[in-house]
mmCIF file of C-alpha atoms in Angstrom:
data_model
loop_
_atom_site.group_PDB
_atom_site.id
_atom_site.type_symbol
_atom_site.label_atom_id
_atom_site.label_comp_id
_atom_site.label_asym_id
_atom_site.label_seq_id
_atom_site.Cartn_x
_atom_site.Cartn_y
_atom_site.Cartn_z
ATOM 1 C CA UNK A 1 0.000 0.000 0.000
ATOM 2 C CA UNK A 2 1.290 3.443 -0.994
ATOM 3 C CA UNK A 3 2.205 5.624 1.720
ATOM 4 C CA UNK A 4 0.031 8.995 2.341
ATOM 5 C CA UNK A 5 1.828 12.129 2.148
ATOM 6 C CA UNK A 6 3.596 13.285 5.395
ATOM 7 C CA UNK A 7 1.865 16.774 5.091
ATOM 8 C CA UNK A 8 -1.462 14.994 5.235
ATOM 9 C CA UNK A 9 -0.824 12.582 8.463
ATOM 10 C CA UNK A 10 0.266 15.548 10.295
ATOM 11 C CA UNK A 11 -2.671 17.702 8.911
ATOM 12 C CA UNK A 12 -0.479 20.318 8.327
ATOM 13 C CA UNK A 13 0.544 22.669 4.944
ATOM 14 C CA UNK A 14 3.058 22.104 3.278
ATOM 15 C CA UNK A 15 4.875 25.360 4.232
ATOM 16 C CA UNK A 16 4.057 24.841 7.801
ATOM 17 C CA UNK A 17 6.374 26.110 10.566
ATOM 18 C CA UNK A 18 8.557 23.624 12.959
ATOM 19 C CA UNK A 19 6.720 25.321 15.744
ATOM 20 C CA UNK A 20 3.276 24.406 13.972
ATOM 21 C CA UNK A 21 4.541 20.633 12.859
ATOM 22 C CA UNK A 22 5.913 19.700 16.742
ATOM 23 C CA UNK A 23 2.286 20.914 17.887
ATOM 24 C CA UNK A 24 0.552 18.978 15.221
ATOM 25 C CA UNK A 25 2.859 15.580 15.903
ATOM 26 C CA UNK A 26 2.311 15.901 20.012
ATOM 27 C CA UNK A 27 -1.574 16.136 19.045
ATOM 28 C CA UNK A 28 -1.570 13.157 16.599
ATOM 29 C CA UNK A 29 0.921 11.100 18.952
ATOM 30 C CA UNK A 30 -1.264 11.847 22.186
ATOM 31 C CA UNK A 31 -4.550 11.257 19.740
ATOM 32 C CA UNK A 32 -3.320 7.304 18.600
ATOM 33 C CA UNK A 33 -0.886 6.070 21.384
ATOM 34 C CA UNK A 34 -1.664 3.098 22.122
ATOM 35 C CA UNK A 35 -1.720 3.447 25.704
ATOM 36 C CA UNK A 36 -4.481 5.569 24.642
ATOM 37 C CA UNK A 37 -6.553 4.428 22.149
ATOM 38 C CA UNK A 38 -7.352 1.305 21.878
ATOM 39 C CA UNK A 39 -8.805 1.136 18.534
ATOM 40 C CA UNK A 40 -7.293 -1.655 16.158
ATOM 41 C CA UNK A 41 -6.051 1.506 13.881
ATOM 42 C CA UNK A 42 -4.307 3.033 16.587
ATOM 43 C CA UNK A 43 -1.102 1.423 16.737
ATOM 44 C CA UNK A 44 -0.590 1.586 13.052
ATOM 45 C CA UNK A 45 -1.423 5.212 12.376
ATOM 46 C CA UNK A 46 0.889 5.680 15.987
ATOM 47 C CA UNK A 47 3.715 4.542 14.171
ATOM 48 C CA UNK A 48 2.855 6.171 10.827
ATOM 49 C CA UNK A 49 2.436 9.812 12.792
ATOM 50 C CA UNK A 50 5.851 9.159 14.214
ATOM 51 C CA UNK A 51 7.441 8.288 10.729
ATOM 52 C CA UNK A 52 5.862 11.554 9.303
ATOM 53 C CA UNK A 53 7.366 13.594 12.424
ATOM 54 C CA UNK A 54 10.863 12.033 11.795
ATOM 55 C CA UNK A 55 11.100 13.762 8.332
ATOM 56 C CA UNK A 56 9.229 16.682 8.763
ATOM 57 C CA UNK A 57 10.909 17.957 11.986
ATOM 58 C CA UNK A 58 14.345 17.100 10.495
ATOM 59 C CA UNK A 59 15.251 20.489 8.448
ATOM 60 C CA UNK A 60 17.824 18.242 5.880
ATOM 61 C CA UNK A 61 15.681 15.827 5.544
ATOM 62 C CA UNK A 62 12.130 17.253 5.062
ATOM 63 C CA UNK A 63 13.952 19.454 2.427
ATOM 64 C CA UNK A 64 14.851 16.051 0.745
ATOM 65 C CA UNK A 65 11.088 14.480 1.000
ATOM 66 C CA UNK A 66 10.322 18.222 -0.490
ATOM 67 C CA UNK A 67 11.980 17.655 -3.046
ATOM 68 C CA UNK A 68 11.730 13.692 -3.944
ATOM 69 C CA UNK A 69 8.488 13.181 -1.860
ATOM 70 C CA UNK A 70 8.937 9.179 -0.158
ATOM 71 C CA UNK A 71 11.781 8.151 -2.785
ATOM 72 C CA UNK A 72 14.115 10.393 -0.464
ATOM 73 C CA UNK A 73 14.155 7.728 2.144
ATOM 74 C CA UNK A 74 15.733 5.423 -0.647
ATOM 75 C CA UNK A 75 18.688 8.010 -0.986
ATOM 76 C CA UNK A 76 20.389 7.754 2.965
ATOM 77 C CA UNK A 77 17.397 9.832 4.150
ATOM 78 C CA UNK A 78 16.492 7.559 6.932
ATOM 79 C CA UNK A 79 16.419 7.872 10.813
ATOM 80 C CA UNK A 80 16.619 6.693 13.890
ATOM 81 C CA UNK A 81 12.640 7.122 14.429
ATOM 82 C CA UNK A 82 12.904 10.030 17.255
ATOM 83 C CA UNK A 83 14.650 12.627 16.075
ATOM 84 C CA UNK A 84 12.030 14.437 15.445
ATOM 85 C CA UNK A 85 10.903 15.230 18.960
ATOM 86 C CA UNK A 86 11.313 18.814 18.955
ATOM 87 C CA UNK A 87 15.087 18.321 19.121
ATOM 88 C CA UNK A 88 15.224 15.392 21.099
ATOM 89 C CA UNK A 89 12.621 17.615 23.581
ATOM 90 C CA UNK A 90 12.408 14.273 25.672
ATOM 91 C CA UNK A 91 10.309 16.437 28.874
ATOM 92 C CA UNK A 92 7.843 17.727 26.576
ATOM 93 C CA UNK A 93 6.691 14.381 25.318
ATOM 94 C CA UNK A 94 5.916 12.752 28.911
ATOM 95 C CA UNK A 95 4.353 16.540 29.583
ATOM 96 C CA UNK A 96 1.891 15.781 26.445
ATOM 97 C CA UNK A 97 1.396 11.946 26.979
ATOM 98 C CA UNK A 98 1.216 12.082 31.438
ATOM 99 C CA UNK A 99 1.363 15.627 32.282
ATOM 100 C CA UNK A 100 4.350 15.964 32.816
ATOM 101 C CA UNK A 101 7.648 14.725 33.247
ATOM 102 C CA UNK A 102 7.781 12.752 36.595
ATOM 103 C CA UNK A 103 7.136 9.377 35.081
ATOM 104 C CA UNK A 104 11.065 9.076 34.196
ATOM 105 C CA UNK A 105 11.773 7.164 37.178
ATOM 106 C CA UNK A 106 13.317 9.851 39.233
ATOM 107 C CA UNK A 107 12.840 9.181 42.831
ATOM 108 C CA UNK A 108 10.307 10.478 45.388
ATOM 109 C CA UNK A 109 11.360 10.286 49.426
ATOM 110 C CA UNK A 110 8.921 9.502 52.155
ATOM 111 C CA UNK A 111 7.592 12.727 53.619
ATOM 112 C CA UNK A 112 9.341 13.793 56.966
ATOM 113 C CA UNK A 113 8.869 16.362 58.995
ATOM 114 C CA UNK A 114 8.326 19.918 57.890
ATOM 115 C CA UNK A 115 7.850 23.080 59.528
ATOM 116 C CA UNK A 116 4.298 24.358 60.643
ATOM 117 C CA UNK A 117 2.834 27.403 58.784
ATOM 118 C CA UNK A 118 3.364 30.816 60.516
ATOM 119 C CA UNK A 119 0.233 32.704 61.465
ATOM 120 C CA UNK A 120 -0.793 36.417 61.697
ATOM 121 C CA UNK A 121 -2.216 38.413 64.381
ATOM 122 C CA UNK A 122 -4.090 41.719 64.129
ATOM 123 C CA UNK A 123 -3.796 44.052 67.320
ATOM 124 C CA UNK A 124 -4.865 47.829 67.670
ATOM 125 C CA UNK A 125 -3.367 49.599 70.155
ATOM 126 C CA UNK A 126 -3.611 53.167 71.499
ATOM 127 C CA UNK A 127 -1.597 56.264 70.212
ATOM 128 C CA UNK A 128 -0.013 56.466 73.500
ATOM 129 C CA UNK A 129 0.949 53.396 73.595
ATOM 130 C CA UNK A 130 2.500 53.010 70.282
ATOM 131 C CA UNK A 131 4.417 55.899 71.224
ATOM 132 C CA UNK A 132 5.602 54.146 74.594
ATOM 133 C CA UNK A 133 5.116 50.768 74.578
ATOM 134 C CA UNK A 134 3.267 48.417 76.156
ATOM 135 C CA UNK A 135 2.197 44.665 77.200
ATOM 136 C CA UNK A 136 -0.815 43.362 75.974
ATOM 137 C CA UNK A 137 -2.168 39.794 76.555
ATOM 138 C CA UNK A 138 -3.667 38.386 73.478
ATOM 139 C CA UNK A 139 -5.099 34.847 72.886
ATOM 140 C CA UNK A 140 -4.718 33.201 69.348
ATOM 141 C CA UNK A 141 -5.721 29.814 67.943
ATOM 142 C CA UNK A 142 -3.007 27.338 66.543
ATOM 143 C CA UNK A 143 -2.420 24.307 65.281
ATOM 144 C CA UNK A 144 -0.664 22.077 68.501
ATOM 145 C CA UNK A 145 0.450 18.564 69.544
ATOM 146 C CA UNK A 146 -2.470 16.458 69.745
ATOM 147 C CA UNK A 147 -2.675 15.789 74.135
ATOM 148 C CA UNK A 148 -4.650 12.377 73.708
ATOM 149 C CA UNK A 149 -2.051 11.329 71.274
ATOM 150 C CA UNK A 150 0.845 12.534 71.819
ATOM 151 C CA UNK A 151 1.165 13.879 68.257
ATOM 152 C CA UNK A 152 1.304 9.999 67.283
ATOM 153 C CA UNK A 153 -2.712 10.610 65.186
ATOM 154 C CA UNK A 154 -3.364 7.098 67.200
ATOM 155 C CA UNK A 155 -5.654 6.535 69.831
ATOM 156 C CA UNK A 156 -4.437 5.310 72.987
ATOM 157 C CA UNK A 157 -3.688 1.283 73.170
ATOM 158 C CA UNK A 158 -3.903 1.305 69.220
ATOM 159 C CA UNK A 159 -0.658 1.006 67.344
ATOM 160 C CA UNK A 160 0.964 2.753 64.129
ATOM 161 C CA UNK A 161 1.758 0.047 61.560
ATOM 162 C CA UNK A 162 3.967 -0.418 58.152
ATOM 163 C CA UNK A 163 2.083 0.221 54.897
ATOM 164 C CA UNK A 164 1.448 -2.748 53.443
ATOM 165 C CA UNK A 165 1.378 -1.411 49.785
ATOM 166 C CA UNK A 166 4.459 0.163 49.858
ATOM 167 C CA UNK A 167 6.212 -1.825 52.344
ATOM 168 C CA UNK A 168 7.034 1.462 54.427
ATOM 169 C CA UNK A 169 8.909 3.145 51.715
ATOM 170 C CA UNK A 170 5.677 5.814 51.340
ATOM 171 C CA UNK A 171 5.884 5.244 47.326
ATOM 172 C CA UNK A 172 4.870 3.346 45.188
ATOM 173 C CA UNK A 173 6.374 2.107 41.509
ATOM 174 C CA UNK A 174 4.280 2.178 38.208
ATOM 175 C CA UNK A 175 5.552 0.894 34.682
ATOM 176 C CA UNK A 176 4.482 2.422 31.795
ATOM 177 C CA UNK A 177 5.457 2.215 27.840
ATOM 178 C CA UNK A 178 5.615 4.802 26.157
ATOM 179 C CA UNK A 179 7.211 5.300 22.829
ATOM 180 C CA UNK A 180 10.595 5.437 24.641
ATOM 181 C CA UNK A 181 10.359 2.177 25.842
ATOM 182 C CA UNK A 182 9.153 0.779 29.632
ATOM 183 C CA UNK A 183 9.462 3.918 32.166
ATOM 184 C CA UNK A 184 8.872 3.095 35.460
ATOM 185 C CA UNK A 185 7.058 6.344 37.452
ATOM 186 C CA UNK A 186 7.661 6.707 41.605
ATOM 187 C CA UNK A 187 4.767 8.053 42.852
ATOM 188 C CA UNK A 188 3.458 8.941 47.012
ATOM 189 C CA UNK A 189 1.605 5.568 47.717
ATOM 190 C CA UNK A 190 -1.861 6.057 48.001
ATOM 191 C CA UNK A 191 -3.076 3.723 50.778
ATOM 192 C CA UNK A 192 -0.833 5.832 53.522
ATOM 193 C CA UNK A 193 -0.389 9.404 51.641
ATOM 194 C CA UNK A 194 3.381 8.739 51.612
ATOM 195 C CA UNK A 195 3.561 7.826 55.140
ATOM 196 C CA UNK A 196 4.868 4.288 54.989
ATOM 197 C CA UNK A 197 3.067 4.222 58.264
ATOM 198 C CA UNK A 198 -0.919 3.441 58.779
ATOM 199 C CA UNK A 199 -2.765 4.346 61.202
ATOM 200 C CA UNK A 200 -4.999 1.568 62.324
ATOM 201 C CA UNK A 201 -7.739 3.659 65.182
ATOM 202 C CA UNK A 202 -7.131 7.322 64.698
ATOM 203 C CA UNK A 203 -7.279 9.642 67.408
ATOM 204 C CA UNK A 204 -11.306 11.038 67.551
ATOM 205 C CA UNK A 205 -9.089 14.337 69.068
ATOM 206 C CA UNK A 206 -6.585 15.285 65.897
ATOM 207 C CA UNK A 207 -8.726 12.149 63.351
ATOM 208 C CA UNK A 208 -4.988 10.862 63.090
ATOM 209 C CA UNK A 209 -3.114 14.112 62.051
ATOM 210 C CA UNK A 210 -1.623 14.321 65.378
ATOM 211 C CA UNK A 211 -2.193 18.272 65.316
ATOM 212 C CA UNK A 212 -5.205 19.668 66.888
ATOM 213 C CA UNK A 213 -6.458 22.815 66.673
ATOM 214 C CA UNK A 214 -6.000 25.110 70.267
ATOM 215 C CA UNK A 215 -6.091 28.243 71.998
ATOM 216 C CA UNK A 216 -3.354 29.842 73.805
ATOM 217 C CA UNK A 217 -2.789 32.713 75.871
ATOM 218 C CA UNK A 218 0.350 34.998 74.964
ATOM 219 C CA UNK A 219 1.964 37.888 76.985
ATOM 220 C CA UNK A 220 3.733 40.079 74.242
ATOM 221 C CA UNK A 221 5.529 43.297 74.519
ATOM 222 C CA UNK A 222 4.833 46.276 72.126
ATOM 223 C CA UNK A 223 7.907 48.475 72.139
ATOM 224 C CA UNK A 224 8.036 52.711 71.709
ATOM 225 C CA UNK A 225 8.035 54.101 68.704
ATOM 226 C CA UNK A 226 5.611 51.524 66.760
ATOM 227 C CA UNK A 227 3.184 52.774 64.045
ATOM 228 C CA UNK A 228 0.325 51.105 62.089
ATOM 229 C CA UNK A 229 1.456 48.260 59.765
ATOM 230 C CA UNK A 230 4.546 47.630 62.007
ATOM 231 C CA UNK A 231 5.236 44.155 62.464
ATOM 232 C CA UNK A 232 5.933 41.880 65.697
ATOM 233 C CA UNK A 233 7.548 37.975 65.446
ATOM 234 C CA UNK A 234 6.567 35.999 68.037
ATOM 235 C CA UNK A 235 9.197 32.548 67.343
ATOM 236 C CA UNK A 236 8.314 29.542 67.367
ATOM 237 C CA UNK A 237 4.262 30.512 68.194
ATOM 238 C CA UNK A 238 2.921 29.360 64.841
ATOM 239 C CA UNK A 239 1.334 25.581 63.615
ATOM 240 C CA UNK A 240 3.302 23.182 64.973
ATOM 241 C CA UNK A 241 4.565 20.951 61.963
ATOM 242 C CA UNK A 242 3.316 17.768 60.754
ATOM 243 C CA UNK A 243 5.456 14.883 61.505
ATOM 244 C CA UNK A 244 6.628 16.386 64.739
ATOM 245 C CA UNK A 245 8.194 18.786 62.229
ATOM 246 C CA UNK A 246 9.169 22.926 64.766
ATOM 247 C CA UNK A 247 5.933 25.461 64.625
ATOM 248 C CA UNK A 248 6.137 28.130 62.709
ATOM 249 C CA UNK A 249 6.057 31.766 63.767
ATOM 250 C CA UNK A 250 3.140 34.401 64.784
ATOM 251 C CA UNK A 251 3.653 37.825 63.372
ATOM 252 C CA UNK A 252 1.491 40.492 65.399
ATOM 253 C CA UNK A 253 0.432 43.153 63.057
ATOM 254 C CA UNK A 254 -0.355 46.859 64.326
ATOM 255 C CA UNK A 255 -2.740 48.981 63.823
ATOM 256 C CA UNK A 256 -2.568 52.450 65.540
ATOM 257 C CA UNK A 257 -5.972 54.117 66.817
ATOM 258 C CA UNK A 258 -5.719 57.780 65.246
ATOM 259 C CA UNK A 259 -5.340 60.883 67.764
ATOM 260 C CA UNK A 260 -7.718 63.819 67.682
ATOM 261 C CA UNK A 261 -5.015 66.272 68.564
ATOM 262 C CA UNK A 262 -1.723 65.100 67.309
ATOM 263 C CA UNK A 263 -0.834 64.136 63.432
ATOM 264 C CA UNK A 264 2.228 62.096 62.789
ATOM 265 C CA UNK A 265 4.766 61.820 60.370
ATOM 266 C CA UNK A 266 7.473 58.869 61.251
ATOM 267 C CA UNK A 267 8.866 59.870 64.596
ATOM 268 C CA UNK A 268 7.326 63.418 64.014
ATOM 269 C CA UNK A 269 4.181 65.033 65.773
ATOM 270 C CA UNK A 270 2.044 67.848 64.582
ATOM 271 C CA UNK A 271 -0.255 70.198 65.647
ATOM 272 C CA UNK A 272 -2.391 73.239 65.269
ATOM 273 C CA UNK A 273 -2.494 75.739 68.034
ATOM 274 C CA UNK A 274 -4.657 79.062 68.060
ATOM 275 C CA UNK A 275 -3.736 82.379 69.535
ATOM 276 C CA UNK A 276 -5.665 85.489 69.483
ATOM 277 C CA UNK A 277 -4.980 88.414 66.503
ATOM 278 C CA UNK A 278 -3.598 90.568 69.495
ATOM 279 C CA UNK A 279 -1.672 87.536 71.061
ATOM 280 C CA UNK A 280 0.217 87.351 67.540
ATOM 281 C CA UNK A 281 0.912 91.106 66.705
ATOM 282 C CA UNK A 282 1.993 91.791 70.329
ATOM 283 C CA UNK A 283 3.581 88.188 70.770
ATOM 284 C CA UNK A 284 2.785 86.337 74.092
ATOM 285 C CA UNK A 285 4.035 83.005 75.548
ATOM 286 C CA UNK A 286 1.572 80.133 75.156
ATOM 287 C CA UNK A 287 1.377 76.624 76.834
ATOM 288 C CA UNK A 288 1.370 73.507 74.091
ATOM 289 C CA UNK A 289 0.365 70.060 75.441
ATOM 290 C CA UNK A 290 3.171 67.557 74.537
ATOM 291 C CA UNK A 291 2.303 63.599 74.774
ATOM 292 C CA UNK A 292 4.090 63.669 78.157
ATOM 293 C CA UNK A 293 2.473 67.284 79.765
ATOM 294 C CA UNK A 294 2.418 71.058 78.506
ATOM 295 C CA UNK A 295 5.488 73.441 77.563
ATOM 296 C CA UNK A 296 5.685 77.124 77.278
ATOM 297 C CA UNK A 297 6.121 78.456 73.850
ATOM 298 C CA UNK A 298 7.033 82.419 73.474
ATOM 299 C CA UNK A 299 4.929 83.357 70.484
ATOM 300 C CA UNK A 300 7.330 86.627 69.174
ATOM 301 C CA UNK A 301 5.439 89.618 67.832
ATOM 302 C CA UNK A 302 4.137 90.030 64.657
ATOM 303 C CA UNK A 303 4.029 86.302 64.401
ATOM 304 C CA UNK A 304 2.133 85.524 60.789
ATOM 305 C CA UNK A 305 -0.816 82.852 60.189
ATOM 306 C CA UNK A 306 0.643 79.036 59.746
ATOM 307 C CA UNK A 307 4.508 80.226 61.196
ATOM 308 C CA UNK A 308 5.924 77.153 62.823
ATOM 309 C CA UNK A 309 7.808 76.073 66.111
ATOM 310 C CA UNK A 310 9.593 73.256 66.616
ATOM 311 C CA UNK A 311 10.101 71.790 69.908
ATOM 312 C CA UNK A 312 12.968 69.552 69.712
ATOM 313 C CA UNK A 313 12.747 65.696 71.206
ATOM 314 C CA UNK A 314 8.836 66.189 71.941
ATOM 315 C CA UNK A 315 7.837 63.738 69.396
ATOM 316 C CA UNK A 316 7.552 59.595 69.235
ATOM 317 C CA UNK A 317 10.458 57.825 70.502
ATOM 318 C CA UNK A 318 12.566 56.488 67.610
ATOM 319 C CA UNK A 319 11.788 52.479 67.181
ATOM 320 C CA UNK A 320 14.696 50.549 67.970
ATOM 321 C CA UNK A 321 16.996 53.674 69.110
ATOM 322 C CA UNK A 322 19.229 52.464 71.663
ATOM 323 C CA UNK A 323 20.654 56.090 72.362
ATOM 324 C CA UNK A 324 16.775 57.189 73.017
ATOM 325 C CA UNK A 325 16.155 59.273 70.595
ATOM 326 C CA UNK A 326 13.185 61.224 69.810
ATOM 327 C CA UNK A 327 11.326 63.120 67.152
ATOM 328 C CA UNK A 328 10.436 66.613 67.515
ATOM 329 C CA UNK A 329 6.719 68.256 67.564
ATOM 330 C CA UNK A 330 6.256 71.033 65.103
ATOM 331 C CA UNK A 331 3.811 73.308 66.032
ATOM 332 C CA UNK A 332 1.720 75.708 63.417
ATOM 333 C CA UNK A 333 0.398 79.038 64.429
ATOM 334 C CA UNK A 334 -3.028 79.431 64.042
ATOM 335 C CA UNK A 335 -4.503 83.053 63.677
ATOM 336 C CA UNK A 336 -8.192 82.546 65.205
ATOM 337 C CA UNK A 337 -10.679 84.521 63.564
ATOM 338 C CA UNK A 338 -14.153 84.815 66.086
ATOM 339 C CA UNK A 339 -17.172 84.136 64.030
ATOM 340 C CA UNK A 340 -18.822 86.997 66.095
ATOM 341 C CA UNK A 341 -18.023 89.642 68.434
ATOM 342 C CA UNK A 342 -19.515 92.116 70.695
ATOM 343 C CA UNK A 343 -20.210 95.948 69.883
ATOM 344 C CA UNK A 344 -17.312 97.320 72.178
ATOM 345 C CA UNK A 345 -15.119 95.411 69.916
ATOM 346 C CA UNK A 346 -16.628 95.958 66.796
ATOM 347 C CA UNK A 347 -15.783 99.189 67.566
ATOM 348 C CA UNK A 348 -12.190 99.073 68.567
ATOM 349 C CA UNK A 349 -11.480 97.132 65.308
ATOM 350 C CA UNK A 350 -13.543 99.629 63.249
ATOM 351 C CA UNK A 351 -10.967 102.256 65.034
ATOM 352 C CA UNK A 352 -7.887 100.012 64.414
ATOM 353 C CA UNK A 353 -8.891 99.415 60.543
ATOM 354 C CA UNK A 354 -9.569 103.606 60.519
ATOM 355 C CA UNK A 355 -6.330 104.064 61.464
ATOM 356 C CA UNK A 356 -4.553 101.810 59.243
ATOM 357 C CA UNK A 357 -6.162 103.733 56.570
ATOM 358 C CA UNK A 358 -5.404 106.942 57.685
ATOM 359 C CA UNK A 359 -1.295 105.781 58.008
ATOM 360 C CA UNK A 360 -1.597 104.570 54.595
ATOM 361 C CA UNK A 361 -3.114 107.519 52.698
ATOM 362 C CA UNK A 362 -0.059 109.447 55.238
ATOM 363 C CA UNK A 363 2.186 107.277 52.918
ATOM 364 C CA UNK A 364 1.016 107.422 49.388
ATOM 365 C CA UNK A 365 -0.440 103.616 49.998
ATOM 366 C CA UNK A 366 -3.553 102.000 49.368
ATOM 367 C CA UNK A 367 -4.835 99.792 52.604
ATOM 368 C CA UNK A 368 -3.796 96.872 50.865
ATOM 369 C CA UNK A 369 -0.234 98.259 49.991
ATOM 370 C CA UNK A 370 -0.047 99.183 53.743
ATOM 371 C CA UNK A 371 -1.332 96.001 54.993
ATOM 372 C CA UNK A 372 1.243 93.712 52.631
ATOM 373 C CA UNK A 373 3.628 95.939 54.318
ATOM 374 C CA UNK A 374 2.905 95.110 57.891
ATOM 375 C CA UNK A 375 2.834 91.445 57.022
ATOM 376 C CA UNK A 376 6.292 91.556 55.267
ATOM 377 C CA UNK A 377 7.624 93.075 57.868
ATOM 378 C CA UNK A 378 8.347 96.691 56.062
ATOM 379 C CA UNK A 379 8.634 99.471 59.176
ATOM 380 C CA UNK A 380 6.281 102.894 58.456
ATOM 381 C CA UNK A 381 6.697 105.919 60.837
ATOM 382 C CA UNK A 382 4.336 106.552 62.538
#
């Protein structure tokens, strides 16, 4: 019987890329393998897709069938009947036939232990005590050592036994052909999860995982100088591991309650304080609440709207400072304007505003002139 074009088993044109041909062979070859199908055709149009991939895929020799069509194969254009695998792409065949390419015999240990999963913790705290520091008890649930079992999953006077599937080596061995040949594939045994142990009565505590789930009490110290999205580690006060494998850790997370008076900025505070229009044209001494009590703060004269102070080291302790540092509090002037007065001084304003008028129009000035004067700090005499 005459054999079918190459170009026409793979389903493929004849000016078809090497990309487009491997795609259309791993297709065909997944599509009649006999592992696969079990049609009576399969095996036959198996070995005919494979032929057809062993020319086309070759670059000297599908230019030879291109040119002499199946009569090249007479002329030395024969193979070793894989070449064509994308190179010799050996991984990407078991990926299209199994999934991938475990089934190569490589080797799969019994599970030991391994480390428990860390856990996280939401706290809020105070402003004060983010600035400061402080001990909070907090209670969190974890994954711990089964009591009733001992972390053994068994219940008490029951026993732990050897897998009889695997024989205690927690894997078991499959054999599979595949083009290649026989492969044989390791795989976690199935009867005791990889184990090599069975449990024969679980535990009705842990149901045989030999980790039950528990509360616990925990003392934990917040140092100065923490802020909202800081970040505590507790060690070792995570899951405890399967297996008897160490617990992981607890990381406490902050979150810092907002305070109505005080904005901050790092380890710097921030605040507004008002003084009267007289208090900031004559100047006057002021007392400013700190987190830790009030200071006195000379206001100078002529002080302008949104001028700022600084009051060195009144701010949040730095976090993790051994020297003790501190940030400073900045504090912004803040002319305040009444929203109504009384007639008596109504009328000493309506004086003060003639008289600013009067020194202008002495000077050539309008009001405004004379009042961008005053606030730049210009002298006039008087």
């Amino acid at each position: 019987m005459s054999k079918r074009d190459y170009y026409e088993v793979l389903g493929v044109s004849r000016n078809a890329s090497e990309d487009e041909i491997r795609k259309a062979y791993r297709k065909m070859a997944r599509q009649y393998h006999p592992d696969i199908n079990k049609a009576p055709e399969a095996e036959s149009r198996f070995k005919e897709v494979n032929e057809a991939n062993d020319v086309l895929s070759d670059a000297q020799k599908r230019a030879r069938y291109d040119q002499y069509g199946h009569a090249a194969e007479q002329m030395g254009g024969g193979g070793s009947g894989f070449e064509g695998f994308a190179g010799g792409d050996i991984s990407s065949i078991f990926e299209a036939f199994f999934g991938g390419a475990a089934g190569m015999g490589g080797s799969r240990r019994r599970r030991g232990p391994e480390r428990g999963a860390d856990l996280a913790y939401e706290l809020n705290i105070s402003f004060r005590d983010a600035a400061f520091g402080v001990s909070r008890t907090i209670e969190v649930q974890h994954l711990a050592t089964c009591s009733p079992c001992k972390g053994s999953g068994a219940r008490e006077g029951s026993t732990v036994v050897t897998c009889a599937l695997c024989q205690g080596t927690g894997q078991v061995h499959q054999t599979q052909r595949t083009i290649f040949g026989h492969f044989s594939q390791v795989s976690p045994c199935p009867k005791c999860q990889g184990e090599g142990k069975v449990i024969e009565t679980p535990c009705p505590t842990c149901k045989g995982a030999g980790r039950s789930r528990q509360s616990r009490k925990l003392s934990v110290n917040i140092p100065q100088g923490v802020d909202t999205g800081s970040r505590l580690r507790v060690s070792g006060e995570g899951d405890v591991g399967p297996r008897g494998g160490p617990s992981g850790d607890l990381f406490i997370i902050l979150s810092v309650e907002p305070d109505e008076r005080f904005e901050r900025r790092d380890a710097d505070l921030f605040v507004h304080e008002p003084v009267t229009y007289s208090q900031a044209v004559l100047g006057d001494e002021i007392e400013v609440k700190t987190l830790e009590g009030v200071e006195v703060l000379k206001v100078p004269p002529g002080t302008q709207h949104g001028t700022v102070f600084t009051l060195k080291g009144q701010g949040i302790p730095v976090l993790g400072d051994a020297r003790g540092r501190r940030g400073d509090l900045h504090v912004e002037i803040r002319i305040a304007v009444p929203a109504r007065v009384s007639d008596e001084e109504a009328d000493l304003l309506r004086k003060l505003d003639d008289l600013h008028r009067n020194k202008a129009e002495s000077h050539g000035l309008s009001l405004r002139e004379f009042l961008r004067n005053l606030v730049g700090g210009k002298r006039t005499s008087n």
